[in-house]
Each structure stands twice: as C-alpha cells, then as structure tokens.
Short mmCIF file of C-alpha atoms in Angstrom, two decimals:
data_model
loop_
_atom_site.label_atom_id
_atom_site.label_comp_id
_atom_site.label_asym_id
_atom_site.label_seq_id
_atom_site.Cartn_x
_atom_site.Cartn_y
_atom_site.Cartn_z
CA UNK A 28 0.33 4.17 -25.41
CA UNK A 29 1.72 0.83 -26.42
CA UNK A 30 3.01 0.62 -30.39
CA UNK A 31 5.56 -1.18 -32.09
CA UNK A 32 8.48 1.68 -31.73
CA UNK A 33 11.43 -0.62 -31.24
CA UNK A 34 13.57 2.77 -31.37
CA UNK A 35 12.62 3.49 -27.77
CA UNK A 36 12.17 6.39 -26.08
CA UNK A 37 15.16 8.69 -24.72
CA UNK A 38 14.20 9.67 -20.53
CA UNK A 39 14.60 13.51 -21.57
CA UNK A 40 11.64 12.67 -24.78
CA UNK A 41 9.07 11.12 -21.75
CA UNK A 42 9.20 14.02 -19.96
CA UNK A 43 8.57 16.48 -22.46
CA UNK A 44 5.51 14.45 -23.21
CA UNK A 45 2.27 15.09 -22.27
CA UNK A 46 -0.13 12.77 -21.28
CA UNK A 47 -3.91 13.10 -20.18
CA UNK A 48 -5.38 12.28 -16.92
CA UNK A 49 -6.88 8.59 -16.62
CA UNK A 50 -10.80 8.89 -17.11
CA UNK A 51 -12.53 7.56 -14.25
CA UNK A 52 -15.81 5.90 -14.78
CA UNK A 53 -16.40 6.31 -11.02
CA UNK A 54 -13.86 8.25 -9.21
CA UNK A 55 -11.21 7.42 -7.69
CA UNK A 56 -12.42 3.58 -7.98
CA UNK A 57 -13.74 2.87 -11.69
CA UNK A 58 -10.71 3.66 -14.37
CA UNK A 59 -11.15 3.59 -18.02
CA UNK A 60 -9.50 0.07 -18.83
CA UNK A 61 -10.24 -3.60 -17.46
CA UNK A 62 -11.19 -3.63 -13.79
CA UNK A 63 -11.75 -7.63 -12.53
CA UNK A 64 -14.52 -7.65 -9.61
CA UNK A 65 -14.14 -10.46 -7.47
CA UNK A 66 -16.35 -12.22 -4.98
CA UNK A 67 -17.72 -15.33 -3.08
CA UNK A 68 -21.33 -16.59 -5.04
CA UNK A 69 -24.06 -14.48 -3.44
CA UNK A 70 -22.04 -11.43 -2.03
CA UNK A 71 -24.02 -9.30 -3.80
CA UNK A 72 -21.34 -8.80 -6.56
CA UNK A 73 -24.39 -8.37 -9.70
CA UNK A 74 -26.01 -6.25 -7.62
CA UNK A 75 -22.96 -3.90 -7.59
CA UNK A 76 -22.34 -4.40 -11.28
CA UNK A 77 -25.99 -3.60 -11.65
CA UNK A 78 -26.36 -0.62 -9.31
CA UNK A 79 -22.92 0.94 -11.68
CA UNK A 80 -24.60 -0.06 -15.05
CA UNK A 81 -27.80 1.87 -14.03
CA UNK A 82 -26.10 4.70 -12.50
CA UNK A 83 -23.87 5.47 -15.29
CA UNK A 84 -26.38 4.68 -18.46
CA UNK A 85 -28.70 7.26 -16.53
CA UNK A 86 -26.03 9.41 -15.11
CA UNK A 87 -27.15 9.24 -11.05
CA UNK A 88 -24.87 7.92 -8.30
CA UNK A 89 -23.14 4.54 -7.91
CA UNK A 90 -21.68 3.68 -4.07
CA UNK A 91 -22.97 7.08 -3.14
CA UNK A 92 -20.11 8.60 -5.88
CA UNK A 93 -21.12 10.65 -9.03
CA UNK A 94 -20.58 8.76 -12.05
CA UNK A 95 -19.43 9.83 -15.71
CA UNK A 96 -22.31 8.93 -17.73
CA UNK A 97 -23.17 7.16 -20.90
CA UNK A 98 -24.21 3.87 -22.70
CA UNK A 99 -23.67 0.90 -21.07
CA UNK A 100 -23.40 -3.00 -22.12
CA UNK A 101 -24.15 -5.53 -19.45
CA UNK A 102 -23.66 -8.80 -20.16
CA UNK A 103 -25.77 -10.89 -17.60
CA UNK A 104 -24.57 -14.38 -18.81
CA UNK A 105 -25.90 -15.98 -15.61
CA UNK A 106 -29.30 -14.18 -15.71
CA UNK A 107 -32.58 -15.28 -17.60
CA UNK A 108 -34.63 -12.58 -18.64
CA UNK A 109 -37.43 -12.82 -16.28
CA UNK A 110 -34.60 -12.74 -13.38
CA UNK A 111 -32.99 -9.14 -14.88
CA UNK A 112 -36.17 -7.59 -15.33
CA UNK A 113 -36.46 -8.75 -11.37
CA UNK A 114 -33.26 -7.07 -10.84
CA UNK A 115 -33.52 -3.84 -12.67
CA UNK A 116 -37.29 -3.02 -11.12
CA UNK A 117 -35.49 -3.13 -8.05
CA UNK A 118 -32.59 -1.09 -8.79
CA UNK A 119 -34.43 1.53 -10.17
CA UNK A 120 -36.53 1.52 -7.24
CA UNK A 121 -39.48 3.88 -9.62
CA UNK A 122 -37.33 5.44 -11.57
CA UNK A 123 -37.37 5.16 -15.05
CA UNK A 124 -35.23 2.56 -17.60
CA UNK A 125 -32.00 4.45 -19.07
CA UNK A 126 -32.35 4.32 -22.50
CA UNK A 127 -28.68 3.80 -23.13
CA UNK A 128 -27.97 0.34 -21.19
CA UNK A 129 -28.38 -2.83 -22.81
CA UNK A 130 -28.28 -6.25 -21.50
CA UNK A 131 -27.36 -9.14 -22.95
CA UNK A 132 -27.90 -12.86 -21.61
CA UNK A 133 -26.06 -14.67 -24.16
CA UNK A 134 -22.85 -14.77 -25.75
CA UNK A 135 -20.44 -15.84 -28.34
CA UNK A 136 -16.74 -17.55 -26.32
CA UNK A 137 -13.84 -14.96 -27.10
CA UNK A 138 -12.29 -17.21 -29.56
CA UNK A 139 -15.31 -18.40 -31.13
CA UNK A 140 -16.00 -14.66 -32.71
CA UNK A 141 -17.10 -13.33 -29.20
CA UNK A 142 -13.99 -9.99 -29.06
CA UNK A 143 -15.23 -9.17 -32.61
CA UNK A 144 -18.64 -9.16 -31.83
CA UNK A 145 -18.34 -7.49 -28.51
CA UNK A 146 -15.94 -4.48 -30.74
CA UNK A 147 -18.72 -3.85 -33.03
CA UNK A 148 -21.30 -3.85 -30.36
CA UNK A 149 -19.47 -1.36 -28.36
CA UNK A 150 -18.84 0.83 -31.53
CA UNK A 151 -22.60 0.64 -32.38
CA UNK A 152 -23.69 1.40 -29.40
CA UNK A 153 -21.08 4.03 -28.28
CA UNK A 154 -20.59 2.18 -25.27
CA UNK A 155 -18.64 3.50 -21.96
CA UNK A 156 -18.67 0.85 -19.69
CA UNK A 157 -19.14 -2.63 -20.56
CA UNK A 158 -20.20 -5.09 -17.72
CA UNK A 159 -19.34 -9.15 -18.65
CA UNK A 160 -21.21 -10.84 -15.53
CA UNK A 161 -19.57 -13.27 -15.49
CA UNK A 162 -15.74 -14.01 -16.89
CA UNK A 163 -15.77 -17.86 -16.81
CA UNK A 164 -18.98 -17.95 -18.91
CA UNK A 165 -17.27 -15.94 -22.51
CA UNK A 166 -13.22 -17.15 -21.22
CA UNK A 167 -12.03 -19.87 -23.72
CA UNK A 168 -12.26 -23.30 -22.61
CA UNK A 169 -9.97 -24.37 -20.77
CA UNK A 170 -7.10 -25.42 -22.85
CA UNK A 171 -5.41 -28.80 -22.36
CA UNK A 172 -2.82 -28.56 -19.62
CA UNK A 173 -0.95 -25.64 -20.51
CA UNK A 174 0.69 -22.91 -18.11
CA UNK A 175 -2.08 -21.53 -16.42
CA UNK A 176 -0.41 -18.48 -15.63
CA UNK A 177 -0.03 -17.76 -19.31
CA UNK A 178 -3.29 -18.54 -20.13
CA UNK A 179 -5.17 -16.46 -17.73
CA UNK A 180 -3.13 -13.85 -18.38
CA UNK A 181 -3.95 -13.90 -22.20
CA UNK A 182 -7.42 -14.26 -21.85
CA UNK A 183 -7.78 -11.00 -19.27
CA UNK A 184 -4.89 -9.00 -21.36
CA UNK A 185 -7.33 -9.40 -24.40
CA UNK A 186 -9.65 -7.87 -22.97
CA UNK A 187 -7.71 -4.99 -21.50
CA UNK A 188 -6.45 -4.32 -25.54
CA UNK A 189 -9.54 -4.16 -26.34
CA UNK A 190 -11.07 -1.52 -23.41
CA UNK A 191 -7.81 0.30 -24.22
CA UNK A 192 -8.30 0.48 -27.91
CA UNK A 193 -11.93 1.94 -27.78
CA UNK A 194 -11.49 4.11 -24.89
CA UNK A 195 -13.94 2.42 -22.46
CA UNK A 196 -13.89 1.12 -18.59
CA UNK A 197 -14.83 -2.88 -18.92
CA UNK A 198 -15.73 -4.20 -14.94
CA UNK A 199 -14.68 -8.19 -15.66
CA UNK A 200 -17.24 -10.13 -12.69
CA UNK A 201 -15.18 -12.96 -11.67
CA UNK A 202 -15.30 -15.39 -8.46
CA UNK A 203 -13.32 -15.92 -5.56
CA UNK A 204 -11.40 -18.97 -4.76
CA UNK A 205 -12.61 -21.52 -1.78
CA UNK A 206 -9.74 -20.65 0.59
CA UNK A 207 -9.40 -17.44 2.55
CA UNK A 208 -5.86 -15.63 1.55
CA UNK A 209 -4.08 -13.00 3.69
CA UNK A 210 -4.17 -10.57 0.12
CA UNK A 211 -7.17 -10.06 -1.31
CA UNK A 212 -5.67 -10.00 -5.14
CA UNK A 213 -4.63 -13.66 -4.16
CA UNK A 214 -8.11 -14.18 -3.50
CA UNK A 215 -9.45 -14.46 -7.02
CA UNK A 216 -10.27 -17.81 -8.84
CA UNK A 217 -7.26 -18.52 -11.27
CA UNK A 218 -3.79 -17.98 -11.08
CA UNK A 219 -2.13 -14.11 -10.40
CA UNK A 220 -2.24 -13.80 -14.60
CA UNK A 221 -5.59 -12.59 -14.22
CA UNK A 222 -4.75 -9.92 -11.70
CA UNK A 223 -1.69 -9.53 -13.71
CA UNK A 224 -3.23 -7.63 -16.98
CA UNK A 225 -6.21 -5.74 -15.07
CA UNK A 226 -5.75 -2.27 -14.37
CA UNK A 227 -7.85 -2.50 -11.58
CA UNK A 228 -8.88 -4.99 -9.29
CA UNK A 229 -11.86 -4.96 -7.18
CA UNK A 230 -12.60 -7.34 -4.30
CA UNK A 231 -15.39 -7.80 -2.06
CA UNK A 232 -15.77 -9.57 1.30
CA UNK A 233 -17.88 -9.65 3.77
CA UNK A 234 -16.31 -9.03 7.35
CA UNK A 235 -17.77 -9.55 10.83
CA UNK A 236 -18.63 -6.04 12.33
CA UNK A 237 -21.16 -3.28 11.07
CA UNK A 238 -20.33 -3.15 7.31
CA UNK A 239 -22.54 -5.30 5.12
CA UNK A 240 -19.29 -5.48 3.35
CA UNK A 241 -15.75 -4.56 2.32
CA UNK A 242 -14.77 -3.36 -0.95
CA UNK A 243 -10.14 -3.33 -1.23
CA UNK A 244 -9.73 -1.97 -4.16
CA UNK A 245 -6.14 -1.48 -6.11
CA UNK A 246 -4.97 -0.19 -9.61
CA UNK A 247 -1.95 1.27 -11.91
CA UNK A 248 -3.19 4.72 -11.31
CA UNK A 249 -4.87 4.82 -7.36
CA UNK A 250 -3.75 3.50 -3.65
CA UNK A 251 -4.65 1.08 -2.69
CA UNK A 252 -8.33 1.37 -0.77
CA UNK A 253 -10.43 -0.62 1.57
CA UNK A 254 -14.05 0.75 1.58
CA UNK A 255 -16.67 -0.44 3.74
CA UNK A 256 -20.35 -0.87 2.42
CA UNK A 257 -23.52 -1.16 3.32
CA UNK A 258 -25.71 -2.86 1.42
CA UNK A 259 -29.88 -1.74 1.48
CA UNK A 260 -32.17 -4.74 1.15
CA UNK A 261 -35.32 -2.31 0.25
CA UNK A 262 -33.78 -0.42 -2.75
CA UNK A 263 -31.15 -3.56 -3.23
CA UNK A 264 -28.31 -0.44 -3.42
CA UNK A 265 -24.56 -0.81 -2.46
CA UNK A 266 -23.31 2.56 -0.87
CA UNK A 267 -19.61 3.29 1.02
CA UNK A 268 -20.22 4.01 4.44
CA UNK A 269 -15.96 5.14 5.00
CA UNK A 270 -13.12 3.53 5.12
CA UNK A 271 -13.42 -0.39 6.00
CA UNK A 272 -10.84 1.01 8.98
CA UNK A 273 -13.33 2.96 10.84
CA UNK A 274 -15.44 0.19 10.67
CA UNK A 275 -13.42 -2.50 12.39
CA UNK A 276 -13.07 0.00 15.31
CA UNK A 277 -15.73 -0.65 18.79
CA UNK A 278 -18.30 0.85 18.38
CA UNK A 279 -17.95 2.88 21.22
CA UNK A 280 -15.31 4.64 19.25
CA UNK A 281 -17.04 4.95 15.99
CA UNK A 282 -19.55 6.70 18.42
CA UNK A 283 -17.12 9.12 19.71
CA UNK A 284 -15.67 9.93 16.07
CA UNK A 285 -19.14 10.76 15.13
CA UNK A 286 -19.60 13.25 17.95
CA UNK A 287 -16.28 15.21 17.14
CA UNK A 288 -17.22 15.05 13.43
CA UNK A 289 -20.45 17.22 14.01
CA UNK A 290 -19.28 19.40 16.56
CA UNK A 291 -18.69 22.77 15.74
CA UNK A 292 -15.12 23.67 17.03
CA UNK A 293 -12.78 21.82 19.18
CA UNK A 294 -13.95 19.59 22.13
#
C-alpha cells in the first residue's frame, strides 16, 4: 500500500484499482493491522486479550463473534508462568489447549533486537494475531525529553509496519490514563501519537448500569462502536450483550424492548 513512488498517482489510476477487503480477525471489531486496547489496571483487559488468543488459535468464538482462525503469539509480559497456566485453565473452561498459540513471558525492548525477533517469530510460527500484553513493558525507554508526540507515535507506527508487512492483526494492551476524558481515544496513557498510527483503537470502561462493561471501539475501516459487555466470573469470558446504548436505558425499557423483540408480529 505504502512504497516509495514519488511519481504519484493520477485520481482516474485509483479508481481503476482494485483493492481487497480489510481481513478482520474478529468482525467488524478486530482488523488485520495494529489495534491498541486500552484500560484502567484490573478491568479485565488480559482476560479479553486472552479469551481472543484462545478463540482464534482454536477457531471458537471471541465476544460471542466467530473468529478467523490460526496461530497466535501472546506475549504475557506481566504474567509468570504459574499465573497463565491459572488463566488459560480458566478460559478454556475443559476444553482442550490450541496447539497453535504460544505465550511468551519475556521479551527483548524493540530497539534492543526485540522487532527482529518478534518478525522471525511470527514467520516461524505463521502467526495471525499477535497479542503484546503489555506495550510499556517491550516500548523503548523513555528517551530523554524529546517530543512526546513524536515518540509515541514512532514506537506504535513500528509496530503497525510491521503487522502490515506480514499480513497479521497485532492487539497492542496498553493502560489508561488517571483522569476521566469526555473521548475515550483521549483516554489512553501517552500522548494522541499512539492513537495516531493504530488502525484501531479499542477502549474499555466500566459504566454504572447493567453492563459489566463498555467496549467504544473506532478504526480506518469501521464506525465508530460502543458495545456493552458482560463479563462471566465462572468461565472468566467477555461476551457483547448490544449496543452500550440499550444498556444505559431504565430498565423498565430494556424490559419492554425485549418483549417486542420476541413477539411474533406487531403489538
């Protein structure tokens, strides 16, 4: 898509082009490309990333959505072990361990040899989705007092050359800042650079009401979307219950959609 063609491109040439479709990793939500998922410390926002990682590498359901399967590479930087094993017992709820996802709990910075390693791995392993739980722990450190704008923006476009180059959806887990912004792409740790070279940005909050949560999600090629989830404690599983809309209505009316949605005709 990108190139070095400083000849340029005539507007009668683009549209004689053809171009295919974005691949979605999960529908509608999950482009191929560099997605950042935000949220507050213990929102549940591995879990997610978990619950997708399984889903794909074994080709099931993630959020209640069919998924495009394949191998997966989840790097749980915050996670021992002991923890993940924890984790993935519960997310698989009996079911048995995809062959094709692989965790790792360590890893090299990106400028200490950590995008070359992480191009190879994905080339060995024939990867489709790479999870990096979390951002801060492979992002350079931080360097001297430069514009933070540019340097944010760097670091995350990096990342998007390289999902771009081998064809594959990377989910970026990243954290939220302290204070509460009116847009939830403000919301994210950093400055807007990091929002900037994403395709995709996922954020999730919790609201007061029914919903366990709410997912907004935003990209280059989808609306904007504000989901609300529920989240079950028993099989630890993230699913959308409809659009976080719905669920900021009274109940009383949410009870009264319900009724008209299972009727048979017109009431």
């Amino acid at each position: 898509e990108g190139g070095g063609n400083s000849e340029g491109i005539s507007a009668i040439d683009l549209l004689l082009m053809d171009f295919s479709d974005p691949a979605w990793i999960v529908p509608g939500l999950l482009p191929e490309g560099l997605t950042v998922l935000g949220g507050k410390p213990k929102i549940g926002k591995s879990w997610l990333a978990l619950n997708i990682a399984v889903a794909v590498a074994s080709g099931g359901k993630a959020l209640g959505v069919d998924v495009e399967p394949g191998p997966v590479l989840y790097l749980a930087l915050e996670d021992t072990p002991r923890r993940l094993k924890t984790r993935l017992l519960s997310v698989l709820n009996g079911s048995p361990a995809p062959s094709g996802l692989h965790f790792y709990t360590s890893w090299p910075k990106l400028d200490e040899n950590g995008m070359a390693v992480l191009e190879a791995e994905i080339l060995r392993r024939e990867a489709k989705l790479i999870i990096i739980d979390t951002f801060q722990r492979i992002r350079p450190v931080q360097r001297g007092n430069g514009n933070i704008y540019g340097i944010d923006y760097e670091d995350t476009a990096r990342l998007k050359q390289l999902a771009d180059r081998c064809g594959v959806a990377m989910l970026l887990v990243h954290h939220l800042k302290k204070a509460v912004e009116i847009d939830p792409v403000d919301m994210l740790s950093g400055s807007t650079g990091l929002s900037g070279a994403a395709d995709a940005i996922w954020v999730l909050t919790r609201e007061r009401g029914q919903a366990d949560a709410v997912l907004y999600a935003v990209g280059r090629d989808f609306e904007e979307r504000e989901l609300a989830l529920s989240f079950d404690p028993m099989t630890t599983t993230w699913n959308i219950m409809g659009t976080a809309a719905e669920y900021r209505m009274t109940k009383e009316r949410r009870e009264i959609l319900d009724v008209l949605r299972e009727a048979d005709g017109p009431m």
